[in-house]
PDB file of C-alpha atoms in Angstrom:
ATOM      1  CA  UNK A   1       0.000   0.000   0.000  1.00  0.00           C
ATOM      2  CA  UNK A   2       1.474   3.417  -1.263  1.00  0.00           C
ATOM      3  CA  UNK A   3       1.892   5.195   2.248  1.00  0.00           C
ATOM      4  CA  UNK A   4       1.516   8.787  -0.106  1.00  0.00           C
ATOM      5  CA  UNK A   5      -1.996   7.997  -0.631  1.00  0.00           C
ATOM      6  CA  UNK A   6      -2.969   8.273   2.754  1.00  0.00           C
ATOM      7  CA  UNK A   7      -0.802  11.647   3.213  1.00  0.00           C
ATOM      8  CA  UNK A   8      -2.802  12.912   0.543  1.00  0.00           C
ATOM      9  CA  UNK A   9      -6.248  12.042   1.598  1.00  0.00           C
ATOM     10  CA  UNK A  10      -5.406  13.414   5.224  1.00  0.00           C
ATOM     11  CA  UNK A  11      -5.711  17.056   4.427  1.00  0.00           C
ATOM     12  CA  UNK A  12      -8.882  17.874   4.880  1.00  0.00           C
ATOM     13  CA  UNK A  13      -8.952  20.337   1.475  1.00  0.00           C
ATOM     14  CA  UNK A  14      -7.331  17.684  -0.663  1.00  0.00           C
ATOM     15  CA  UNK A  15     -10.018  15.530   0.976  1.00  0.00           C
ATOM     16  CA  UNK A  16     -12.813  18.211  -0.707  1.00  0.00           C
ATOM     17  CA  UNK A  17     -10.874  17.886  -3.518  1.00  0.00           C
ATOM     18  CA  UNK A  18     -11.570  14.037  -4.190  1.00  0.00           C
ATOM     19  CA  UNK A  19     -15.101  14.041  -3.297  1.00  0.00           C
ATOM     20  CA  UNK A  20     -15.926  16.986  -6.168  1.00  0.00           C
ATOM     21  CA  UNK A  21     -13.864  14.608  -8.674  1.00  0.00           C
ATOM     22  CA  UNK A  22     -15.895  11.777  -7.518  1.00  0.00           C
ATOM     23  CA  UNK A  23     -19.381  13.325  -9.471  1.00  0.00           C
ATOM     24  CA  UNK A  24     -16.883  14.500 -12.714  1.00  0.00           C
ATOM     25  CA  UNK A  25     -13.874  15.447 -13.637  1.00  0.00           C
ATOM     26  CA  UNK A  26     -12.889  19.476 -13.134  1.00  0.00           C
ATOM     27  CA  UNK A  27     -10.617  22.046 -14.121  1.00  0.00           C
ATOM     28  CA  UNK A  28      -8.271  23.468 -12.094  1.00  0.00           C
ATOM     29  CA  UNK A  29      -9.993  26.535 -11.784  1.00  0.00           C
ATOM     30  CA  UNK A  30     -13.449  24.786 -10.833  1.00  0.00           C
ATOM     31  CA  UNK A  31     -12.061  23.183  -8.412  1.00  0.00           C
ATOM     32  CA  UNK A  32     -10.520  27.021  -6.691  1.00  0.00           C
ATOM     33  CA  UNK A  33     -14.053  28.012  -7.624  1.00  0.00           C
ATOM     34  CA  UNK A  34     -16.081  25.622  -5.559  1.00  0.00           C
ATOM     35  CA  UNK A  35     -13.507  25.630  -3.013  1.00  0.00           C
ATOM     36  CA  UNK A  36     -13.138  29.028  -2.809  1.00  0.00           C
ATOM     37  CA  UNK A  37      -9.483  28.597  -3.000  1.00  0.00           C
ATOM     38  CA  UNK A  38      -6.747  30.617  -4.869  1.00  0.00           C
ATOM     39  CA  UNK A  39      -5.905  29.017  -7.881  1.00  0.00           C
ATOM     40  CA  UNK A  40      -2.109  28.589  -6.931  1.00  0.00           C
ATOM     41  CA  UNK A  41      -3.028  26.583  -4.048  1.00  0.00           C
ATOM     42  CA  UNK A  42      -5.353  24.477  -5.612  1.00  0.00           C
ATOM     43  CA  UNK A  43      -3.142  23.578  -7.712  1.00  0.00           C
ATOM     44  CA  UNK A  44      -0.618  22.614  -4.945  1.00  0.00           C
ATOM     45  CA  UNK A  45      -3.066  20.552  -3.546  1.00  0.00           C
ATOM     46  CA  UNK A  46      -3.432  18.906  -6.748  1.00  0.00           C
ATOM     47  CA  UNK A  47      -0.148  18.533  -7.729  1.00  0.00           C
ATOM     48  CA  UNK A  48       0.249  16.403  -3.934  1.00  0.00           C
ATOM     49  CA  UNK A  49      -2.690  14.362  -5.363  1.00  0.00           C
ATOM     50  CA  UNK A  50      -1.034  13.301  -8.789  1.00  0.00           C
ATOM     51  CA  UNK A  51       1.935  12.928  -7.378  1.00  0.00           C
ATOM     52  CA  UNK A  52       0.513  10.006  -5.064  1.00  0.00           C
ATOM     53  CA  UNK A  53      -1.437   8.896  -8.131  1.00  0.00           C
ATOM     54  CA  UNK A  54      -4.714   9.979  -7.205  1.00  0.00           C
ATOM     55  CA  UNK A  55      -5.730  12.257 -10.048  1.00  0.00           C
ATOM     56  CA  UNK A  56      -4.419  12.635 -12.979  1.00  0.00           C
ATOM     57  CA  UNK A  57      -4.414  16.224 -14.865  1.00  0.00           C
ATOM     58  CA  UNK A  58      -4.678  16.224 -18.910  1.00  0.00           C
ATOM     59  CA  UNK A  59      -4.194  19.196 -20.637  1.00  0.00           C
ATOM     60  CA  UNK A  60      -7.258  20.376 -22.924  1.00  0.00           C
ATOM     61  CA  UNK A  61      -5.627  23.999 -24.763  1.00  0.00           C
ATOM     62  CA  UNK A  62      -5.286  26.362 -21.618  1.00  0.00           C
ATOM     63  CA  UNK A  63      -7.376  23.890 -19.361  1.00  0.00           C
ATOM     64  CA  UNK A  64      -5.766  21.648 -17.453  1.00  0.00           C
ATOM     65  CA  UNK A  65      -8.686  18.911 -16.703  1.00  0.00           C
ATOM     66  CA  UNK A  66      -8.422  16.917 -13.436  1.00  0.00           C
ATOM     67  CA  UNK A  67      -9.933  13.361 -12.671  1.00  0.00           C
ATOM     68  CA  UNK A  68      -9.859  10.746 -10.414  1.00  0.00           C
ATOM     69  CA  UNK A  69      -7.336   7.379 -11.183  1.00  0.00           C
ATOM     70  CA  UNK A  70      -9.460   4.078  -9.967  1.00  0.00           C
ATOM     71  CA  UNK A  71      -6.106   2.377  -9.640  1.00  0.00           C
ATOM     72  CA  UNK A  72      -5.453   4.445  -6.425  1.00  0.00           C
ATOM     73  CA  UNK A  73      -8.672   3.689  -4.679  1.00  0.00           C
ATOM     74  CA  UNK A  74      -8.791  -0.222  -5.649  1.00  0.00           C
ATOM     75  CA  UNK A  75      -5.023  -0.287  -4.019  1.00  0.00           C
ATOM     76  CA  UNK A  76      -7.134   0.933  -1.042  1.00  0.00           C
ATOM     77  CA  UNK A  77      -9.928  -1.056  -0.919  1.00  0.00           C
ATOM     78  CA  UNK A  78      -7.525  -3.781  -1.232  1.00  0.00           C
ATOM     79  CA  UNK A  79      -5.818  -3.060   2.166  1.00  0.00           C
ATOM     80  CA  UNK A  80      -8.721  -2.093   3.897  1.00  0.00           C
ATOM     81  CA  UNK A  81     -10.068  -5.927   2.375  1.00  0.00           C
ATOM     82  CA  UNK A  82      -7.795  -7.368   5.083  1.00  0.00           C
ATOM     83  CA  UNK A  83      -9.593  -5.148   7.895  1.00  0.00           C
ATOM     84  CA  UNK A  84     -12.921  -5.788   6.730  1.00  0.00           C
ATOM     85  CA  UNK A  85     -12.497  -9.378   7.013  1.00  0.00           C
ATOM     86  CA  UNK A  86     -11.173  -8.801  10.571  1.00  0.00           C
ATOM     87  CA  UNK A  87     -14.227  -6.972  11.875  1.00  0.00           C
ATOM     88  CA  UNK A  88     -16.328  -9.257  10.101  1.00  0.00           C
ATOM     89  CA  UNK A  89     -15.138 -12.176  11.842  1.00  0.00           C
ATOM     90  CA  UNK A  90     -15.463 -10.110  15.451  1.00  0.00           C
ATOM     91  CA  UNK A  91     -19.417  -9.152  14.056  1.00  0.00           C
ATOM     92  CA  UNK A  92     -20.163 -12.134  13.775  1.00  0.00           C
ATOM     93  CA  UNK A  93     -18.539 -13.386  16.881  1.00  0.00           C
ATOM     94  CA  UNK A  94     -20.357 -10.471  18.234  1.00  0.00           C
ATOM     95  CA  UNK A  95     -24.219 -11.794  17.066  1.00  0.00           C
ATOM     96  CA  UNK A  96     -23.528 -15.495  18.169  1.00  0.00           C
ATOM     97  CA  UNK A  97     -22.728 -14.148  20.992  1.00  0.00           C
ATOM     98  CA  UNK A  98     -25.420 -11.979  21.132  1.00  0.00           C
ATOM     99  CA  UNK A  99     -27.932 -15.290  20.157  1.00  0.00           C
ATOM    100  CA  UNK A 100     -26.744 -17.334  22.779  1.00  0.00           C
ATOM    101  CA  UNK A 101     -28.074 -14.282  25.413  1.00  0.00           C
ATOM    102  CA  UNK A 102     -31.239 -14.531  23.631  1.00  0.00           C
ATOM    103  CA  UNK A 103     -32.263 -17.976  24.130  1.00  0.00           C
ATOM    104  CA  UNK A 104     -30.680 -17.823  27.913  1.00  0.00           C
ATOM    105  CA  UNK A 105     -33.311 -15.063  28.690  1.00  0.00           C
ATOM    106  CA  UNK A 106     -36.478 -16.747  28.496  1.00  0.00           C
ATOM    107  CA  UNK A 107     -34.942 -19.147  30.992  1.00  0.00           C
ATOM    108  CA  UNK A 108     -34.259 -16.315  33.813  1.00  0.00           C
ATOM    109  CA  UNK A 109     -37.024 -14.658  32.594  1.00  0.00           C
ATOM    110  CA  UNK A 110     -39.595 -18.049  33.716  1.00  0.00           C
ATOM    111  CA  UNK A 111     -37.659 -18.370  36.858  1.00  0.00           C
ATOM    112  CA  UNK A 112     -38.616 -14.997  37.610  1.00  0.00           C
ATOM    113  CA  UNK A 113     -41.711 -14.970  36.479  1.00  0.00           C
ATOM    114  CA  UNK A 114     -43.554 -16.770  39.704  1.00  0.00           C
ATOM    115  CA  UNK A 115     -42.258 -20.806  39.023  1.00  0.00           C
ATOM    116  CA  UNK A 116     -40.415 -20.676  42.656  1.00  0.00           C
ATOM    117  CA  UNK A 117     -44.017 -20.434  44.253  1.00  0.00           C
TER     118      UNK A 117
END
């Protein structure tokens, strides 16, 4: 897992950044717009986020067009694959767990209920 990908994602404009590229691709300048964001440091921002392969930028004339890369977020859901089946496991330790209080309650809840008369 590319450790740059993560430093990318963590600031919280870069962040904004991904999830307006999510619905379409966007200039530069869209991007500053929706942001409200200078253009230079948009495109510092963005320039962090190609370098760790998250976007890439193609040049249209005097437009430079940004979109996300799928290869960077299937690397991620990759690693996170390994988690998921962690804390699946522990969920469904978790419900048999869970079941097993179920069927001891009607027990306690008879003995309670009057049978010691």
């Amino acid at each position: 897992m590319n450790t740059a990908t993560f430093h990318a994602l963590a600031d919280p404009q870069r962040f904004q950044m991904v999830e307006l590229l999510r619905q379409e691709p966007l200039t530069v300048g869209e991007i500053a717009a929706r942001l409200n964001m200078r253009q230079p440091q948009t495109s510092k921002h963005l320039r962090v986020l190609s370098d760790a392969g998250v976007i890439d930028v193609q040049a249209s004339a005097n437009r430079r067009i940004c979109h996300l890369r799928p290869e960077a977020f299937r690397e991620l859901d990759e690693w996170l694959a390994n988690f998921r089946q962690i804390w699946e496991e522990r969920f469904d330790n978790l419900d048999g767990y869970l079941q097993q209080l179920q069927k001891q309650k009607p027990d306690a809840l008879s003995l309670e209920s009057g049978d010691e008369a």
